[in-house]
Structure formats: structure tokens, C-alpha cells
mmCIF file of C-alpha atoms in Angstrom:
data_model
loop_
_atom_site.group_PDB
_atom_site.id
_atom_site.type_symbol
_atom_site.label_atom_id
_atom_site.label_comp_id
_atom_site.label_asym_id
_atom_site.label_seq_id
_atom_site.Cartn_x
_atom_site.Cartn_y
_atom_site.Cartn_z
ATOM 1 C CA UNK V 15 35.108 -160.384 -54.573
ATOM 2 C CA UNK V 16 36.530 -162.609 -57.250
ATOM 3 C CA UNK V 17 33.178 -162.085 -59.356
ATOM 4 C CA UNK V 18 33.109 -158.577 -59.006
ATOM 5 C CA UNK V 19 37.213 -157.977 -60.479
ATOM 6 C CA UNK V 20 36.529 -160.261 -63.256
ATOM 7 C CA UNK V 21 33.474 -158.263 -64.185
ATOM 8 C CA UNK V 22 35.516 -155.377 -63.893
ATOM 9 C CA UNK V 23 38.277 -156.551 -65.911
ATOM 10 C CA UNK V 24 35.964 -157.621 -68.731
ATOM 11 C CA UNK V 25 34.328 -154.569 -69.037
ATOM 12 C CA UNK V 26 37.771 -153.048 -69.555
ATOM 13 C CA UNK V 27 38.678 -155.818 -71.830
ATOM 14 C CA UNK V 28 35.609 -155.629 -73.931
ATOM 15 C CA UNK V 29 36.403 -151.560 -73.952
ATOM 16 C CA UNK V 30 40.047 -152.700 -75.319
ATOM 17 C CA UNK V 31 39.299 -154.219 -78.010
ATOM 18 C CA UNK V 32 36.497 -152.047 -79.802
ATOM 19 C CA UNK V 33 39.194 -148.974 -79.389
ATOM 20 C CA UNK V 34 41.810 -151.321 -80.699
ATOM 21 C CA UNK V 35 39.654 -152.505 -83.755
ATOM 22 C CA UNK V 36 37.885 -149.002 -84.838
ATOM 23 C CA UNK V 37 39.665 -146.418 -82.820
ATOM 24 C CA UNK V 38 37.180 -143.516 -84.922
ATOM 25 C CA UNK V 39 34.025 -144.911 -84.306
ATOM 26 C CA UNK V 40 35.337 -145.670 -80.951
ATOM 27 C CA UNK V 41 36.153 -141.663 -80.065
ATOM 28 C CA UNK V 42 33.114 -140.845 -81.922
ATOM 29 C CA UNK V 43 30.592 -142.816 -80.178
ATOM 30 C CA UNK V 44 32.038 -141.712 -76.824
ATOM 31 C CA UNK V 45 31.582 -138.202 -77.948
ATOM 32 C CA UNK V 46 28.156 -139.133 -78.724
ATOM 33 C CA UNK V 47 27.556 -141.076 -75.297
ATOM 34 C CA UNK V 48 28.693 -138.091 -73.134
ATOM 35 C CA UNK V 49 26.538 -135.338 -75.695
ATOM 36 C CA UNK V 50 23.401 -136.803 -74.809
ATOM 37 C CA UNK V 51 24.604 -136.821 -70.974
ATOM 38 C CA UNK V 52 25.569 -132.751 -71.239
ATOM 39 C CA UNK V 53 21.893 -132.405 -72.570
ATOM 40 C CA UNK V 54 19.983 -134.222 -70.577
ATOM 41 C CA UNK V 55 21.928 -132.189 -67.355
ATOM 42 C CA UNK V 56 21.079 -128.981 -69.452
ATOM 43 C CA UNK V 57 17.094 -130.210 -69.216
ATOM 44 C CA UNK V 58 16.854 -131.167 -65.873
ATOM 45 C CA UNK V 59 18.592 -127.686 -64.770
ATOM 46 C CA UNK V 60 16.436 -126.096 -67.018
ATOM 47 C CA UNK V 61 13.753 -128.195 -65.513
ATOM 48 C CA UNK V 62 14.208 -127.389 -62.065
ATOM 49 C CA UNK V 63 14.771 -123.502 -62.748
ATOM 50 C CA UNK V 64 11.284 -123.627 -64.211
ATOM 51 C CA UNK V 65 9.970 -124.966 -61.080
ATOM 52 C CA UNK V 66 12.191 -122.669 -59.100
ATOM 53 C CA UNK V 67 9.874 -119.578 -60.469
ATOM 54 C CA UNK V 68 6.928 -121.179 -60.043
ATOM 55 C CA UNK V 69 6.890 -121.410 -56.345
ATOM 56 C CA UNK V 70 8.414 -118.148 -56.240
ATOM 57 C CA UNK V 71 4.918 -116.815 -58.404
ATOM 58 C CA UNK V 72 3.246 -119.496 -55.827
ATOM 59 C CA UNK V 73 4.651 -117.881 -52.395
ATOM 60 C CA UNK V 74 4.514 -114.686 -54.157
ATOM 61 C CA UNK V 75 0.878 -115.147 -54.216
ATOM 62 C CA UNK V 76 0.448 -116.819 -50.701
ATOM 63 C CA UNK V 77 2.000 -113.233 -49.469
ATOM 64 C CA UNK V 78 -0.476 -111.072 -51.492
ATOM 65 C CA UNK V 79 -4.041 -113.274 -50.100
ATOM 66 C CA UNK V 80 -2.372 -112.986 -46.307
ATOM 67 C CA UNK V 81 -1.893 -109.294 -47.252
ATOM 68 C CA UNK V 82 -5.651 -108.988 -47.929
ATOM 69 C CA UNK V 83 -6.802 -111.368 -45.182
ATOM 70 C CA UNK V 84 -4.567 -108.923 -43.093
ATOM 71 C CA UNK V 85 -6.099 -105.962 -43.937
ATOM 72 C CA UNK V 86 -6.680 -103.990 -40.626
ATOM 73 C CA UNK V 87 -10.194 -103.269 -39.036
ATOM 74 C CA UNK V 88 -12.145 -99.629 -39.699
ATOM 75 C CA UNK V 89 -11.449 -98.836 -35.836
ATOM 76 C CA UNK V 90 -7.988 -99.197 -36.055
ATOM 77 C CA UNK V 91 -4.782 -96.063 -36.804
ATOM 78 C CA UNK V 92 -3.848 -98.512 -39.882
ATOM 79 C CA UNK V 93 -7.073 -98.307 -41.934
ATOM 80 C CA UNK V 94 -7.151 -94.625 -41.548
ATOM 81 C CA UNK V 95 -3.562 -94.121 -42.687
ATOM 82 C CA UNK V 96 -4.021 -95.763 -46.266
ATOM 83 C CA UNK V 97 -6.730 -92.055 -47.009
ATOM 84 C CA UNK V 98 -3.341 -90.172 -46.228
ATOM 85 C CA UNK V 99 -1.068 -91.664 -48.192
ATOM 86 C CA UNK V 100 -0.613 -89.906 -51.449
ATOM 87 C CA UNK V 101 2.628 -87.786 -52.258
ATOM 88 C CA UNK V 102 2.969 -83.773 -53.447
ATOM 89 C CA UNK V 103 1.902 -84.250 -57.346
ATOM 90 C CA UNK V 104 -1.065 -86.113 -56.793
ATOM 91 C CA UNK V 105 -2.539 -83.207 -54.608
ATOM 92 C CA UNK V 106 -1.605 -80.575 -56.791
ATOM 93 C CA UNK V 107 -2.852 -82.466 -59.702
ATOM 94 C CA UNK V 108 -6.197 -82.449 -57.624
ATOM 95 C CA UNK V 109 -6.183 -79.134 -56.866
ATOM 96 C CA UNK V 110 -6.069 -78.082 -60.978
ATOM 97 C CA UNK V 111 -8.461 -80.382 -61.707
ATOM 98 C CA UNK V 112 -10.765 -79.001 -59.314
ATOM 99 C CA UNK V 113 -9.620 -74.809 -59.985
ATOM 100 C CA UNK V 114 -9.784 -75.650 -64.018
ATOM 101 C CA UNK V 115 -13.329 -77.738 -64.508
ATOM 102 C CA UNK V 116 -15.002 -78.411 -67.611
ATOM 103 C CA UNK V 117 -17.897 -80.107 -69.385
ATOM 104 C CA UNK V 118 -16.972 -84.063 -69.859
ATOM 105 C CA UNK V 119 -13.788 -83.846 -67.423
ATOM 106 C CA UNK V 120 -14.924 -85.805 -64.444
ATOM 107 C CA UNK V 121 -13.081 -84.834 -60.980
ATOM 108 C CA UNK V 122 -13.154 -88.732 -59.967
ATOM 109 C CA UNK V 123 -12.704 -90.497 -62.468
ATOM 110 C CA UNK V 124 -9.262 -88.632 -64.568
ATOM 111 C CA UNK V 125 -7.536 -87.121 -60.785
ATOM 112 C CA UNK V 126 -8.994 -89.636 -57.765
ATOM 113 C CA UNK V 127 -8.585 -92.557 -60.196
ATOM 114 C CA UNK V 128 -10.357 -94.945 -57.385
ATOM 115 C CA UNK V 129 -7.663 -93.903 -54.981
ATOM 116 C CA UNK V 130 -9.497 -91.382 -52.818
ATOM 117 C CA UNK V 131 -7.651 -89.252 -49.967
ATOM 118 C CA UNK V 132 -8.350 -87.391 -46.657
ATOM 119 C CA UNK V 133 -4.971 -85.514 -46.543
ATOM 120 C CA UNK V 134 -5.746 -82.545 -49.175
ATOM 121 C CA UNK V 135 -9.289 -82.221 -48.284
ATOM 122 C CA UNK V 136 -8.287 -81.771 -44.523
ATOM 123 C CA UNK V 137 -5.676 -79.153 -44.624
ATOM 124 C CA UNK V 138 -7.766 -77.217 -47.501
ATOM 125 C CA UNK V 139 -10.498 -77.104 -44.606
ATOM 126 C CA UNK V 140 -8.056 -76.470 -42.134
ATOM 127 C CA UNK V 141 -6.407 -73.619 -44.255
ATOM 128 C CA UNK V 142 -9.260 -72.203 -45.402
ATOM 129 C CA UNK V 143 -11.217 -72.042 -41.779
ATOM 130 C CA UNK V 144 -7.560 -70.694 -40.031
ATOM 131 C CA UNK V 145 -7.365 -67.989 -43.187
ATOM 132 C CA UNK V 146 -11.145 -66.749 -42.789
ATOM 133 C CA UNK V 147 -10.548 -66.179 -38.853
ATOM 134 C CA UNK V 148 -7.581 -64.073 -39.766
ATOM 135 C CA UNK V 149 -8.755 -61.904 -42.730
ATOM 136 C CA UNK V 150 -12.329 -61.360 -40.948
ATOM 137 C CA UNK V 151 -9.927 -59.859 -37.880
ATOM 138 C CA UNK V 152 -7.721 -58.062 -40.477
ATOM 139 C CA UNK V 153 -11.142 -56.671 -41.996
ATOM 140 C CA UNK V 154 -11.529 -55.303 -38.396
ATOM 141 C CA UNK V 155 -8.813 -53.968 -38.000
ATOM 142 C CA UNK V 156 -8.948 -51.917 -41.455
ATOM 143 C CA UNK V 157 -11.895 -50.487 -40.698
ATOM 144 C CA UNK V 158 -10.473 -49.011 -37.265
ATOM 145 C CA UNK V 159 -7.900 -47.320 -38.872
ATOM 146 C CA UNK V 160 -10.247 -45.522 -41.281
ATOM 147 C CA UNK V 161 -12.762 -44.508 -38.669
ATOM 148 C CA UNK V 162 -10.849 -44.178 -34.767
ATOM 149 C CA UNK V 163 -14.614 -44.576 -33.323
ATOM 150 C CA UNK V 164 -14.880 -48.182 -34.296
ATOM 151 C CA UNK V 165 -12.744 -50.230 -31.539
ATOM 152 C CA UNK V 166 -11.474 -53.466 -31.756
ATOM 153 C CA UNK V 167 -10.799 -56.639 -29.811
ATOM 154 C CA UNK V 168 -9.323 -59.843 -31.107
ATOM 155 C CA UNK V 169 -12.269 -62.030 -32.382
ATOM 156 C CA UNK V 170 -10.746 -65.597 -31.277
ATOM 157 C CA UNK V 171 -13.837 -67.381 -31.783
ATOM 158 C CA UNK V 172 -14.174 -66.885 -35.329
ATOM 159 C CA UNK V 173 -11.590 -69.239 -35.732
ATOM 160 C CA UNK V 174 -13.918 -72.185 -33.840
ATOM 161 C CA UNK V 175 -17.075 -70.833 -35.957
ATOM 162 C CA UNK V 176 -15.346 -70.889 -38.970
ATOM 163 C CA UNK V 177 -13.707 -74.272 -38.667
ATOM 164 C CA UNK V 178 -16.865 -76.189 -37.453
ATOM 165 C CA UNK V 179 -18.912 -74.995 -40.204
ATOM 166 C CA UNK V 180 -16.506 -75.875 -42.705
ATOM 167 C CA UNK V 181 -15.550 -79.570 -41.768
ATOM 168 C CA UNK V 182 -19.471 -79.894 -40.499
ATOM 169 C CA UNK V 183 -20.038 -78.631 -44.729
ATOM 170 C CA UNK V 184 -17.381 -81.057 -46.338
ATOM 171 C CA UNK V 185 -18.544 -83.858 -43.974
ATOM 172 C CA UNK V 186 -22.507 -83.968 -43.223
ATOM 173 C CA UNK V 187 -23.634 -82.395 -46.937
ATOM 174 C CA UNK V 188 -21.408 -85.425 -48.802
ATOM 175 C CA UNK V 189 -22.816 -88.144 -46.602
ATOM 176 C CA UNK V 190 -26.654 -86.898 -47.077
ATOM 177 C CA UNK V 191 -25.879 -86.337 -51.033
ATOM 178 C CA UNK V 192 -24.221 -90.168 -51.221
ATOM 179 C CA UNK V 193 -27.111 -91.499 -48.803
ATOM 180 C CA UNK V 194 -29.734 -90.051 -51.586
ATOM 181 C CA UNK V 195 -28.106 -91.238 -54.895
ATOM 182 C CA UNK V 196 -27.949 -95.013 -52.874
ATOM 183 C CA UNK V 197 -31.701 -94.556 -52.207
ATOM 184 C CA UNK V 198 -31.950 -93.562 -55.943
ATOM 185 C CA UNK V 199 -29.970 -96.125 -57.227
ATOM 186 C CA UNK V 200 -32.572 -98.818 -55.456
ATOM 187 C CA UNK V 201 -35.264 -96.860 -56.964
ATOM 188 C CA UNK V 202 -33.066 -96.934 -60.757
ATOM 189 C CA UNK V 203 -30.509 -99.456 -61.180
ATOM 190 C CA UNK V 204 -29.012 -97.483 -63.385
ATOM 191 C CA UNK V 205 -28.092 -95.026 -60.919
ATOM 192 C CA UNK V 206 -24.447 -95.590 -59.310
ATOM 193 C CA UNK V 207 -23.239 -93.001 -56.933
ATOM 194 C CA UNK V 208 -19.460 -92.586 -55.785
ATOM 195 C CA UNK V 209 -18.316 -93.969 -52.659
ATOM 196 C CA UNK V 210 -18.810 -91.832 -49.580
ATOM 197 C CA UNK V 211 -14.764 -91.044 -49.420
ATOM 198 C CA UNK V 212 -14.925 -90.064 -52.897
ATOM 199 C CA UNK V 213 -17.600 -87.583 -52.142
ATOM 200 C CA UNK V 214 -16.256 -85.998 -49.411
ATOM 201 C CA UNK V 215 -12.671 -85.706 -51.501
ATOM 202 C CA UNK V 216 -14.831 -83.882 -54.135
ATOM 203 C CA UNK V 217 -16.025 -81.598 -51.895
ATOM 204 C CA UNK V 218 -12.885 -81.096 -49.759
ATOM 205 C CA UNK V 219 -10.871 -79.895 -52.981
ATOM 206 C CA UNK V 220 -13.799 -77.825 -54.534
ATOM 207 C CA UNK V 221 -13.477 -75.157 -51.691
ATOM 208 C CA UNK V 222 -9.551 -74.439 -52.754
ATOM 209 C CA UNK V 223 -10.861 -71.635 -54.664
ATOM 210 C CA UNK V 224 -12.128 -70.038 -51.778
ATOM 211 C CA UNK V 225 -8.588 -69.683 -50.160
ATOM 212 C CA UNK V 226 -6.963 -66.978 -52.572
ATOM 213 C CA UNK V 227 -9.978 -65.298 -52.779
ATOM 214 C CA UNK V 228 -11.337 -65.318 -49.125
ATOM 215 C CA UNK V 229 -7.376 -62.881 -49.158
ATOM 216 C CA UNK V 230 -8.152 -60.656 -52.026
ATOM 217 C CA UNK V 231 -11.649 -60.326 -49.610
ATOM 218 C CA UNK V 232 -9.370 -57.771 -48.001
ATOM 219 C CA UNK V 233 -9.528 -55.207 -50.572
ATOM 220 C CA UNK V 234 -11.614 -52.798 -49.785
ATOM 221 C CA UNK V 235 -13.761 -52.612 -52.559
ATOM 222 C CA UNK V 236 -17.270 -54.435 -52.191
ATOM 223 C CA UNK V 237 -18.075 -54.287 -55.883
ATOM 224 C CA UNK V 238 -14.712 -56.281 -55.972
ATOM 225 C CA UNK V 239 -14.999 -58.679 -53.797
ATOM 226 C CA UNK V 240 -18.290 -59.469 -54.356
ATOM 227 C CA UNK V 241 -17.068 -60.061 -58.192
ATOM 228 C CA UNK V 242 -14.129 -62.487 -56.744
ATOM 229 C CA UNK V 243 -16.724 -64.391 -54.790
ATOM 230 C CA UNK V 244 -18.958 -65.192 -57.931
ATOM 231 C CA UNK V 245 -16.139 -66.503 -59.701
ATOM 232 C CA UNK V 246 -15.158 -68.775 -56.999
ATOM 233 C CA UNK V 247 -18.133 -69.895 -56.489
ATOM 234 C CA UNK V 248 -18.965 -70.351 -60.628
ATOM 235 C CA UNK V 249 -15.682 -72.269 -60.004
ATOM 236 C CA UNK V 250 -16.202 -74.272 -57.569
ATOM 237 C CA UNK V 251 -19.738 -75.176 -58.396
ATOM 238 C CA UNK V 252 -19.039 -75.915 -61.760
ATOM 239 C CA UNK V 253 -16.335 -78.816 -60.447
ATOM 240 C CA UNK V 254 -19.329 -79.954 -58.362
ATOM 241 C CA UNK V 255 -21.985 -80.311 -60.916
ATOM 242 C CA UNK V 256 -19.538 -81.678 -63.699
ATOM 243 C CA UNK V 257 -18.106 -84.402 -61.536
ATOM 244 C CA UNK V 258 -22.513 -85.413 -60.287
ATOM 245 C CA UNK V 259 -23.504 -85.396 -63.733
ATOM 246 C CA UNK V 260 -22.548 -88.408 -65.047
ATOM 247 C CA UNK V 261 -24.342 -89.983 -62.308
ATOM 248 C CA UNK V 262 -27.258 -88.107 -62.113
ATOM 249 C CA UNK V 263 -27.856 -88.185 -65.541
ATOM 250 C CA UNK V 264 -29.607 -91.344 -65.684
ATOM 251 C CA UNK V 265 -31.975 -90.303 -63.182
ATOM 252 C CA UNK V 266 -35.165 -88.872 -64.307
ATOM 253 C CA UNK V 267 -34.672 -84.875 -65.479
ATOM 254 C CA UNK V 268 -36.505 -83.301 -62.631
ATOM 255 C CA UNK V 269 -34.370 -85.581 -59.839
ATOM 256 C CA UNK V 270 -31.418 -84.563 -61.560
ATOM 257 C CA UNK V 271 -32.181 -80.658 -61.584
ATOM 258 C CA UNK V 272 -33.376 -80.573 -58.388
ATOM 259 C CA UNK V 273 -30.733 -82.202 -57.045
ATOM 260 C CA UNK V 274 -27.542 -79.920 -58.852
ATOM 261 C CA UNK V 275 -29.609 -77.054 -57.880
ATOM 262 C CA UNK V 276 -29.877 -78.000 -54.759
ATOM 263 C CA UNK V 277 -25.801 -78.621 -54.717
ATOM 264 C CA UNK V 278 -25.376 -75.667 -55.941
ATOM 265 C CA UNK V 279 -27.273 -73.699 -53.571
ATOM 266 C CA UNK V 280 -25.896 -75.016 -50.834
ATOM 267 C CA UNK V 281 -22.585 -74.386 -51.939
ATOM 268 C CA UNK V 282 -23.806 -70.187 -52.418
ATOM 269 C CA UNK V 283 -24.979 -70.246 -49.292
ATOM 270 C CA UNK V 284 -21.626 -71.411 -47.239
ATOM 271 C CA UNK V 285 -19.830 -68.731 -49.679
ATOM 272 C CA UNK V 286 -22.877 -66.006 -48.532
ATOM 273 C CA UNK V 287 -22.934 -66.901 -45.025
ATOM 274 C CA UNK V 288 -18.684 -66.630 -44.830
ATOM 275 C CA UNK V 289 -19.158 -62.922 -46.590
ATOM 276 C CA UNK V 290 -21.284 -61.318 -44.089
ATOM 277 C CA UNK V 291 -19.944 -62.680 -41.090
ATOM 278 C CA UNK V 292 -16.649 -62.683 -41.354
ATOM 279 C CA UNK V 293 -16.465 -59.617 -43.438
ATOM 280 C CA UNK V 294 -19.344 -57.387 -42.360
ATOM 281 C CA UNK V 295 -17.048 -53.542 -42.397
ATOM 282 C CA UNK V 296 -18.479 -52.577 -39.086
ATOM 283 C CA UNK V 297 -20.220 -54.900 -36.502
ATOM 284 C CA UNK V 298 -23.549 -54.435 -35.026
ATOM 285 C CA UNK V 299 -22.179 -54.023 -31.478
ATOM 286 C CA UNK V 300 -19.934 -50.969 -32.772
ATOM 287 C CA UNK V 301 -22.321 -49.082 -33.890
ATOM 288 C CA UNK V 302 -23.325 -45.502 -31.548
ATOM 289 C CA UNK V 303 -26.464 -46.025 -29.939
ATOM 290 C CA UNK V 304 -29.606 -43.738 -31.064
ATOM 291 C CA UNK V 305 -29.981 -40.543 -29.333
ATOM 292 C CA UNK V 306 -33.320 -40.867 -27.033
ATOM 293 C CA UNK V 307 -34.991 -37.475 -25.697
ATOM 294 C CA UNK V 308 -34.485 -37.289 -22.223
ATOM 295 C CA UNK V 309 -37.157 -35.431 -19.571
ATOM 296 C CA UNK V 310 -35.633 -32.654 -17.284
ATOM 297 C CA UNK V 311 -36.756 -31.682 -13.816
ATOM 298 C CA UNK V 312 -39.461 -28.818 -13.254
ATOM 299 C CA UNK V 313 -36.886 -26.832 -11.546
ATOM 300 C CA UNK V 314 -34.240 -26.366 -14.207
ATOM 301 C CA UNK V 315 -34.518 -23.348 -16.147
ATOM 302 C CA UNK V 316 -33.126 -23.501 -19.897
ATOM 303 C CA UNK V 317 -30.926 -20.532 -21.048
ATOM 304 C CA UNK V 318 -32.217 -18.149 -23.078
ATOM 305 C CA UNK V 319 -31.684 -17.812 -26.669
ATOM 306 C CA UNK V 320 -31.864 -14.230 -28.214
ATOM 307 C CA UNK V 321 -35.313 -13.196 -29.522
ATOM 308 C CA UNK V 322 -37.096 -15.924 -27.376
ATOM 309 C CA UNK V 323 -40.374 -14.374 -25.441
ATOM 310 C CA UNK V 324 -40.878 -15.183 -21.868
ATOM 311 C CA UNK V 325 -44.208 -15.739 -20.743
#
């Protein structure tokens, strides 16, 4: 105890005297003791609010690779629900796209943007199966009212015909189409075809055309609707063959005709086949049966008619 006090007291004693003696170099030297100090605190603070963002970034990215290792399985509601999750202005922006195409535009590539989506393709099918089951009805019912021989019954089932051909159409014709161009691109590397959801999303918003004018279908005036139907279908075909080109076009020439044409015609015949059955004026099962000559008994004697000889 003794040691340590007269330690103490010579410190202080020792600090005595060099005030006493040069009391300015004194105050500035401990100004220039304690600077250093309020610096070096500065650094380490610094220092260890550097470090604090790093293992921020650091359990930033721990959260984004247990994201991705997280990533649910094909069979279950939660890898389904990432195809419906766009908002109103990316489906409308997809639906100009595909109403307005032209050469060099590419459907995928300036509106899907490698984010493809089952919601607008869906309802467009939807919409467009529930609107040809009504107008073909309405078609029916028009008719009736210009001739009273024709008589009609509700026609339920068109709405069941209508909708399995069109999702059987958007589904079955993109998956054989992206099956080919992966054969083709084994055959030439050079080939690369979409993915399969980015198919069917091509497809799915190509046949929005087909809504306004499967309604103006109820005009009755076949020059005009047949008119309305070859611009949809330029339309909507066009979209189609713009958006395959630029992977076809690597392909040799007569692959890559045969193949558009082949898109093409498929597409004419769904817009065909939807014209004359849902819109044929007067059904087959309406119409008044031939008349068919009919043999009368021996015994029945025919009237007369004046100026006929009796034998």
C-alpha cells in the first residue's frame, strides 16, 4: 500500500512541476495527448460500423441462398402461385403487345421479360370459351326471331365444347411446338426454343383478339364477319410467327417454313372450326324434313278435278 501512494504521489509530483516550469507547452501537449485519443475512438467506431454492414451484406446473403434452397417442390400450391403473380399493367401491357405485332418486336422478349404468367392466359381462355357459348346461343336466338319455324332450346353444352377445345389448343399445341424446337435444337445447336411456360403465355394472349370479335360475330352480316375473322386471325397469327422467328430462323429454310405454316394453320383452323359451329344461322336438326311420296290404298278414290276423263 505504501508503494502504491508514493507512486501515486510522484506521478502527481512529476505532473507539478512540468505545469509549473512551462505551463504552454504543458496545456499544449495535453491537448495533443487527448487529440490523438478522440481519433483513435473516431477509427475504431468507424471500424466497427464497417464491420457492422458487412455481416448485415453477410446475413443478408445467408437469407437469399436459404430462400433458394427453400424454393417449394412442382407438386406443391406454392410453386404454382409464383405463374399468377403479376399485377393489372403487366397484363394489359401483354395484351397490346400481342393485339399490335410487328416485324422485329418479339412478344417474349420486350412484354414476358423472362417472367412468364398463367393468370392472363387463363381467364383470356376462360373468357373467350364462356363468350363463344353465349353469342353461338344469341346467334340462335336471332335467327328465331327472323324465321318463327326455327325453335330453340338453350345449347348448355357449347359452353363444355367450347372450353375444352380452347384450353386443350393453348395447352397440347405449345407443348408439341416446344417438344420439336428441343428436338431441333439437338439436331442444331444453334437452335434455342422458349421455355414451355413461355409458350403457352404466347399462345394464351394471342387469342385476345378473338374476344371482341367472336361479339361483333353477332352482326348479321356474313360478308362481315367473315372480314372480322381474317383480321383477327392476320392478328393473331402475325404475334405468333413474329415472336417463333427469331428462333426458327437459324434452322434450315424449309424447317422454318414448314413449321410457321404449320402454326399458322393450326391457328385458322381453331378460328374456322369456332365459325361454323358456334355460328352456323340455322342448325341441321332445324331444318323441315323432305317431302317423301306416300302410296294410298286401292280403295280411296281421288276427287275429281274439272276436265279430267274417267276411264
Amino acid at each position: 500500500m505504501a508503494a502504491a501512494d508514493e507512486l501515486a504521489f510522484h506521478e502527481f509530483e512529476e505532473a507539478s512541476n512540468l505545469l509549473a516550469e512551462t505551463p504552454d507547452a504543458a496545456t499544449t501537449s495535453g491537448s495533443d495527448q487527448l487529440t490523438p485519443q478522440g481519433h483513435v475512438a473516431v477509427a475504431v467506431d468507424s471500424g466497427g460500423s464497417y464491420g457492422a454492414e458487412e455481416e448485415a451484406e453477410e446475413s443478408d446473403r445467408t437469407a437469399l441462398l436459404q430462400e433458394e434452397k427453400q424454393q417449394p417442390g412442382f407438386w406443391t400450391f406454392g410453386y404454382y402461385q409464383s405463374f399468377f403473380d403479376v399485377d393489372t399493367s403487366q397484363v394489359l401491357d401483354r395484351i397490346r403487345g400481342s393485339l399490335l405485332p410487328r416485324p422485329g418486336h418479339n412478344f417474349v422478349r420486350h412484354h414476358l421479360r423472362n417472367q412468364p404468367d398463367l393468370y392472363g392466359p387463363f381467364w383470356i381462355c376462360a373468357t373467350l370459351a364462356f363468350v363463344l357459348a353465349v353469342t353461338g346461343n344469341l346467334t340462335l336466338v336471332l335467327a328465331q326471331r327472323r324465321d318463327p319455324s326455327i325453335h330453340y332450346s338453350p345449347q348448355f353444352h357449347k359452353v363444355t365444347v367450347a372450353g375444352i377445345t380452347i384450353y386443350c389448343y393453348v395447352w397440347l399445341v405449345p407443348l408439341a411446338l416446344w417438344g420439336f424446337l428441343r428436338w431441333r435444337k439437338g439436331v442444331r445447336e444453334r437452335v434455342g426454343p422458349y421455355t414451355f411456360l413461355e409458350t403457352v403465355c404466347v399462345y394464351g394472349y394471342s387469342l385476345f383478339v378473338f374476344i371482341p370479335t367472336v361479339v361483333l360475330w353477332l352482326i348479321p352480316v356474313p360478308w362481315l364477319q367473315w372480314l372480322l375473322g381474317v383480321l383477327a386471325l392476320s392478328l393473331s397469327g402475325a404475334s405468333l410467327v413474329f415472336t417463333l422467328w427469331p428462333v426458327v430462323r437459324e434452322d434450315t429454310s424449309l424447317v422454318a417454313a414448314v413449321l410457321l405454316s404449320t402454326v399458322v394453320l393450326l391457328h385458322a383452323l381453331l378460328a374456322v372450326g369456332c365459325k361454323f359451329y358456334f355460328f352456323q344461322p340455322l342448325p341441321l336438326e332445324h331444318l323441315a324434313p323432305p317431302l317423301q311420296a306416300t302410296s294410298l290404298p286401292p280403295d280411296v278414290l281421288l276427287p275429281l278435278t274439272p276436265g279430267a276423263k274417267t276411264t
